[in-house]
Coordinates of C-alpha atoms in Angstrom, one line a residue:
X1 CA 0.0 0.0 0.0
X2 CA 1.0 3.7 -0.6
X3 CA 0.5 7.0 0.7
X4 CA -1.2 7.9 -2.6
X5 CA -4.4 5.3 -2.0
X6 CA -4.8 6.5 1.6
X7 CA -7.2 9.2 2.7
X8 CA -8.0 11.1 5.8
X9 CA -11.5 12.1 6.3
X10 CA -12.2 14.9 8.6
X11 CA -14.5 14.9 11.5
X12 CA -17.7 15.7 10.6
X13 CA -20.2 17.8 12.5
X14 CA -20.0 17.8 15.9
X15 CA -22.8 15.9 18.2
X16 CA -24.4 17.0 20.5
X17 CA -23.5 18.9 23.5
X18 CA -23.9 17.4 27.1
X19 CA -22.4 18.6 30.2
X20 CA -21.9 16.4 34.0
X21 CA -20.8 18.1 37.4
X22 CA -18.2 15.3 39.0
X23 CA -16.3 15.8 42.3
X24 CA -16.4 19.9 41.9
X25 CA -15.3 19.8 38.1
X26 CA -17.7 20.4 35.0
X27 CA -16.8 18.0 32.3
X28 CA -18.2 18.6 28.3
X29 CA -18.8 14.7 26.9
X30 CA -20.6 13.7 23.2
X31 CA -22.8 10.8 23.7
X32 CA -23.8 9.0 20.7
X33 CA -24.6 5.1 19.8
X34 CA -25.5 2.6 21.9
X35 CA -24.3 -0.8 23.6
X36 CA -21.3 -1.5 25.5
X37 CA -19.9 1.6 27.6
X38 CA -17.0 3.2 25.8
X39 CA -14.8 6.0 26.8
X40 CA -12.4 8.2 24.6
X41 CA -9.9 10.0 26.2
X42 CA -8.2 12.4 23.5
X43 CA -4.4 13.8 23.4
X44 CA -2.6 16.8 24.9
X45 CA -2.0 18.7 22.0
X46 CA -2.9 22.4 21.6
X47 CA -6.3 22.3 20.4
X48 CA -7.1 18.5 21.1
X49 CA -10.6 17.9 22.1
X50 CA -12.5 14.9 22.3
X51 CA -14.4 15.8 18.8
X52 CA -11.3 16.6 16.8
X53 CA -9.0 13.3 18.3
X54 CA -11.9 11.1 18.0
X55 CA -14.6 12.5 15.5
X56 CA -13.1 10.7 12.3
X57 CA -13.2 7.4 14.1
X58 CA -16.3 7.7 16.0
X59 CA -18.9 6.8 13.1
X60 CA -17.3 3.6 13.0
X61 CA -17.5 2.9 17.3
X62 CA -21.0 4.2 17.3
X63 CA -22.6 1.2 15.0
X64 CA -22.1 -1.1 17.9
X65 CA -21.4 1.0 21.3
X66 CA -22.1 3.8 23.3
X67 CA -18.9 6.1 23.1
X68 CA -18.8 8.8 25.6
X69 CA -16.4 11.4 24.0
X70 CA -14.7 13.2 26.9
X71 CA -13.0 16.5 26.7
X72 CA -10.5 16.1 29.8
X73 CA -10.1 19.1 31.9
X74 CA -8.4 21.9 30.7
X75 CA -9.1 21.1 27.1
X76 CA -12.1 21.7 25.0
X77 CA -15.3 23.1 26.5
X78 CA -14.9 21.1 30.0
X79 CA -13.7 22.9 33.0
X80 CA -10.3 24.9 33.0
X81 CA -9.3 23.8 36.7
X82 CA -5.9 24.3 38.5
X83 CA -4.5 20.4 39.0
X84 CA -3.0 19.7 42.4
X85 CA -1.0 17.0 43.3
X86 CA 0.2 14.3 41.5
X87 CA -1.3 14.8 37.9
X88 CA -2.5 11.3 36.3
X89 CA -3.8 10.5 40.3
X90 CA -6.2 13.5 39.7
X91 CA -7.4 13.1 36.3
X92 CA -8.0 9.5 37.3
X93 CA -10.8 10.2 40.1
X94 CA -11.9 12.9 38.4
X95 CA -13.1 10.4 35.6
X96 CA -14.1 8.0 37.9
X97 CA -16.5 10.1 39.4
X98 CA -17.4 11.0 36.2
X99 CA -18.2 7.6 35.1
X100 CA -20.2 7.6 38.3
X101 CA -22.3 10.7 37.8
X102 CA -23.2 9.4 33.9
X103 CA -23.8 5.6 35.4
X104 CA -21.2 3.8 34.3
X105 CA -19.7 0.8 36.1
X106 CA -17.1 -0.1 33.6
X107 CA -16.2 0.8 30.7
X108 CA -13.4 0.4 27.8
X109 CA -11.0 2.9 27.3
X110 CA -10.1 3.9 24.0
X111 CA -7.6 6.2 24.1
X112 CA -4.5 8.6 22.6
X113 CA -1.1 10.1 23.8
X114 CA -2.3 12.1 27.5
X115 CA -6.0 10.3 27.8
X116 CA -4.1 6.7 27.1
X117 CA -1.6 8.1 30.4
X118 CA -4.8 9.0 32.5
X119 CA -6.6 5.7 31.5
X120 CA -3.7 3.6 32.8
X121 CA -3.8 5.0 35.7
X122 CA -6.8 4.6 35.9
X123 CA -7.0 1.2 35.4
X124 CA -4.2 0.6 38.2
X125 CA -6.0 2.3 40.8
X126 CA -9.4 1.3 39.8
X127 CA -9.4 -2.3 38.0
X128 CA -12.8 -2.6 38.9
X129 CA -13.7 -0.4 37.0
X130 CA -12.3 -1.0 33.4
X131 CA -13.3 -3.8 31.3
X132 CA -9.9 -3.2 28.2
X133 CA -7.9 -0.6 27.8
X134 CA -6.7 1.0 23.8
X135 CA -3.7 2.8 24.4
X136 CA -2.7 4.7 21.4
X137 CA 0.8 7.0 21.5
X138 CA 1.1 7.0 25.3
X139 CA 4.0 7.7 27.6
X140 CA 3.3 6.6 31.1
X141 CA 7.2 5.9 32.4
X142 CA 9.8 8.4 31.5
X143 CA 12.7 5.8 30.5
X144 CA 12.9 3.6 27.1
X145 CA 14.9 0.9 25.2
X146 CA 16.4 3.9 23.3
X147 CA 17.0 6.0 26.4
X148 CA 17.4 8.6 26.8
X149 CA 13.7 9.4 25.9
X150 CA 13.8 12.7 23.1
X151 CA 14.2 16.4 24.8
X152 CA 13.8 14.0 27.9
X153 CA 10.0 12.9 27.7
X154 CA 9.7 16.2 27.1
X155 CA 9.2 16.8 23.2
X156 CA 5.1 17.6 23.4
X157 CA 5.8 20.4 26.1
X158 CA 8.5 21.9 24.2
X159 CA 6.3 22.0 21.3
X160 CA 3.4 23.6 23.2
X161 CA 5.6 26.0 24.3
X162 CA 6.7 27.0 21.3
X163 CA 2.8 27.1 19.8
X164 CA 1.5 29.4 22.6
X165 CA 5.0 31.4 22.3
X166 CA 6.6 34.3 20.3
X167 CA 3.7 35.9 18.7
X168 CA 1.8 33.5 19.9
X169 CA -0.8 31.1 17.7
X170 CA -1.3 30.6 13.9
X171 CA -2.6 28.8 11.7
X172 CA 0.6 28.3 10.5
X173 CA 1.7 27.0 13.5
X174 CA -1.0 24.6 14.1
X175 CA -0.2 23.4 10.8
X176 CA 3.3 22.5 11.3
X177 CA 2.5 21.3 15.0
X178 CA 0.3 18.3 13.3
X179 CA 2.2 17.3 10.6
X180 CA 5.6 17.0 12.2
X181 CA 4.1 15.8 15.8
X182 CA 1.2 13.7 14.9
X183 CA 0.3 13.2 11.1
X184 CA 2.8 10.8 9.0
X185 CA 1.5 13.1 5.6
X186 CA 0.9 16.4 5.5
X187 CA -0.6 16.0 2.6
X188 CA -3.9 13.7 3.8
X189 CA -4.5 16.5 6.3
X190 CA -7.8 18.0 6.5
X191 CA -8.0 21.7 6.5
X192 CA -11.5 21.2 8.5
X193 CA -9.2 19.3 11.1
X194 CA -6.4 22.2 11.2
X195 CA -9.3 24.5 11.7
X196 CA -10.7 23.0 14.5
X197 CA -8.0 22.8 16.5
X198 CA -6.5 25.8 15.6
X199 CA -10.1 27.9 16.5
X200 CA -9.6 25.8 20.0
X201 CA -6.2 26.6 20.5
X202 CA -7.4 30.4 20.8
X203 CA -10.2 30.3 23.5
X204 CA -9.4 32.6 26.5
X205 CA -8.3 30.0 29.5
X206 CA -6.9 27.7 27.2
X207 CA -4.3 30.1 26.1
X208 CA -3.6 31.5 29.8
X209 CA -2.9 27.7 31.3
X210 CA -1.0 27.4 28.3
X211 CA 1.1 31.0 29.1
X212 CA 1.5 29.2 33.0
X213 CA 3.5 26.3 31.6
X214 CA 3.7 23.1 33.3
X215 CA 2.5 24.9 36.5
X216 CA -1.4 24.3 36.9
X217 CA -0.9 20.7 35.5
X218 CA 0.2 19.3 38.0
X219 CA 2.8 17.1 39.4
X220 CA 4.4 14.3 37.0
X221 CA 3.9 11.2 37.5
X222 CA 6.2 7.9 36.3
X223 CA 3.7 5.1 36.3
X224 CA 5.8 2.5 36.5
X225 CA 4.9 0.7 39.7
X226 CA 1.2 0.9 38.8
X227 CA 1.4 -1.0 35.0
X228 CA 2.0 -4.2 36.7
X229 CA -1.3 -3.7 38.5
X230 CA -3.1 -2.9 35.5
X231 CA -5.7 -6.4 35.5
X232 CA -7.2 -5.2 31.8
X233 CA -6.7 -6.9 28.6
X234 CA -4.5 -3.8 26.9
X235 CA -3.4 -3.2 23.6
X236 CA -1.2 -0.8 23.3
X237 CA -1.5 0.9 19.5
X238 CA 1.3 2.5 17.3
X239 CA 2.4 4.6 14.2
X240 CA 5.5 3.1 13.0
X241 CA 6.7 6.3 12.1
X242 CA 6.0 8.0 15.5
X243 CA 7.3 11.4 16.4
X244 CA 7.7 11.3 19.7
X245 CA 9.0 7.3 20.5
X246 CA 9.7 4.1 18.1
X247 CA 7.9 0.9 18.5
X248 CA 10.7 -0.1 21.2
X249 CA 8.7 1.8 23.6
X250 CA 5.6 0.2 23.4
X251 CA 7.0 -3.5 23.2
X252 CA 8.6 -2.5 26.7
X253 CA 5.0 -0.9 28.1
X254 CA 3.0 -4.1 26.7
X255 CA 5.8 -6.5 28.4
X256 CA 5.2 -4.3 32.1
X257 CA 1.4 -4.7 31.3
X258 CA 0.0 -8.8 33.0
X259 CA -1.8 -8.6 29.5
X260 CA -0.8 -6.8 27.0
X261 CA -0.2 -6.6 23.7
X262 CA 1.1 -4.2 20.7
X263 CA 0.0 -3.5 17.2
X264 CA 2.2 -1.8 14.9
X265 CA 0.5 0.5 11.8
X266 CA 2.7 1.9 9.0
X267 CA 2.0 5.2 7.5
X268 CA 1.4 6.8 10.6
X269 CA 2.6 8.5 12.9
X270 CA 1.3 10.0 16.4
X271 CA -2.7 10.5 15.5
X272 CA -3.1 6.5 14.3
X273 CA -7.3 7.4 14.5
X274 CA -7.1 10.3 12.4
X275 CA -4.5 9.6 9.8
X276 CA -5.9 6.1 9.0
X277 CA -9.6 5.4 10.8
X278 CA -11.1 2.9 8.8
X279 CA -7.6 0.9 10.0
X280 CA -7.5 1.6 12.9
X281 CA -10.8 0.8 14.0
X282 CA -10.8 -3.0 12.2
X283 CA -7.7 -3.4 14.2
X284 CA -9.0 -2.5 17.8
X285 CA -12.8 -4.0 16.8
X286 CA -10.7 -7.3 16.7
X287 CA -9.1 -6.9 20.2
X288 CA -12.6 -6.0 21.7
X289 CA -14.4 -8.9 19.8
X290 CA -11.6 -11.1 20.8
X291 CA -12.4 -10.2 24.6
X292 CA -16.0 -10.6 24.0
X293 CA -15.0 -14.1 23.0
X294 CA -12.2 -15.5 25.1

């Protein structure tokens, strides 16, 4: 196969609007389809919400299960809170008390890059509470085969940086943030997509946590005592051509995990459900209906 007979649809428009109070924190979720409980955590990109990580993948999830699309704090149109303490600790409860507030017991994960780090964690503390886990781009321990890890585990909060700095964002920016980050081919990506996140990139608070730093994110945490406490079938899911780490990183992660496993994809790079949907969806639908199965 070659990059000229793949495509990259856009997301198209956005569902519908719901919003849940959980442990003091408003959270902004899509709900569409129905059946088994499914919960998409989206990146940490400038920009990322649940719609534009998720929204070309969705129509595909949907046929067969409920997905809960969840714009993690400080992203999107959820709430813009301050994070104290350890950081993947407190996004953790907070979705667990946001899986109890919209009545779900457990749930599978389906996640990229930050949510994927969250959802782990998740997972450790909470096993009860997580049927599988999709971990797509994630980067839970700060140490690698290749070690040490590029700009020290650091790379995506350089390039923040860099987005929200100087004279601050563009459109141009945005553009060359995605397609040397997170797209494999520039060329495949959608100018609907760029827009989205670049128009999200500019509301108010998300610009002023961005102007703070690191500071209101909280402390970072290494999650490698809690992987081998994770119970959850896992499959951890990368772009062979991954910007930020190779595929020796995930083979370690899915060795730490008591049942986990690693898929590959070429042509990618850090935004596998974007870049190549159809793919990726026939890919994880295999894991899940392999669960439902075993």
């Amino acid at each position: 196969m070659t990059t000229e007979h793949l495509t990259s649809p856009a997301a198209g428009p956005m569902p519908q609007s719901h919003y849940a109070k959980a442990d003091g924190v408003e959270y902004h979720y899509h709900d569409i389809g129905s059946g088994q409980d499914t919960i998409f955590l989206h990146g940490g990109g400038p920009g990322c919400t649940a719609w534009s990580d998720f929204g070309p993948v969705a129509p595909y999830f949907e046929r067969d299960r409920r997905c809960l699309l969840v714009d993690i704090l400080q992203y999107g149109r959820s709430e813009k809170c301050r994070v104290t303490g350890p950081m993947w600790d407190f996004h953790a409860a907070k979705t667990v008390a946001l899986m109890d507030e919209l009545g779900v017991d457990r749930a599978d994960f389906i996640c990229n890059s930050w949510g994927g780090t969250i959802a782990l964690n998740l997972a450790a503390l909470h096993p009860d509470r997580v049927r599988s886990l999709v971990i797509t781009g994630s980067m839970p321990v700060f140490y690698g085969p290749l070690a040490p890890l590029p700009e020290r585990g650091h790379r995506g909060r350089t390039a923040r940086d860099v987005y929200y700095g100087g004279e601050g964002p563009t459109r141009e920016k945005m553009r060359q943030l995605i397609t040397r980050l997170e797209w494999y081919d520039a060329e495949r990506l959608p100018e609907e997509t760029l827009d989205l996140r670049y128009q999200q990139s500019l509301e108010r608070e998300e610009r002023e946590l961005a102007a703070l730093s690191d500071s209101p994110r909280g402390e970072w945490q290494d999650l490698t005592e809690q992987l081998g406490k994770i119970e959850a079938p896992t499959l951890f899911m990368w772009g062979r051509e991954d910007a930020f780490l190779t595929p020796d990183y995930p083979m370690m992660l899915a060795r730490m995990v008591q049942r986990g496993n690693l898929h590959v994809m070429d042509h990618v790079s850090h935004h596998l459900q974007e870049e190549r949907p159809g793919a990726y969806h026939a890919v994880v639908d295999g894991f899940l209906e392999a669960i439902d199965h075993r």
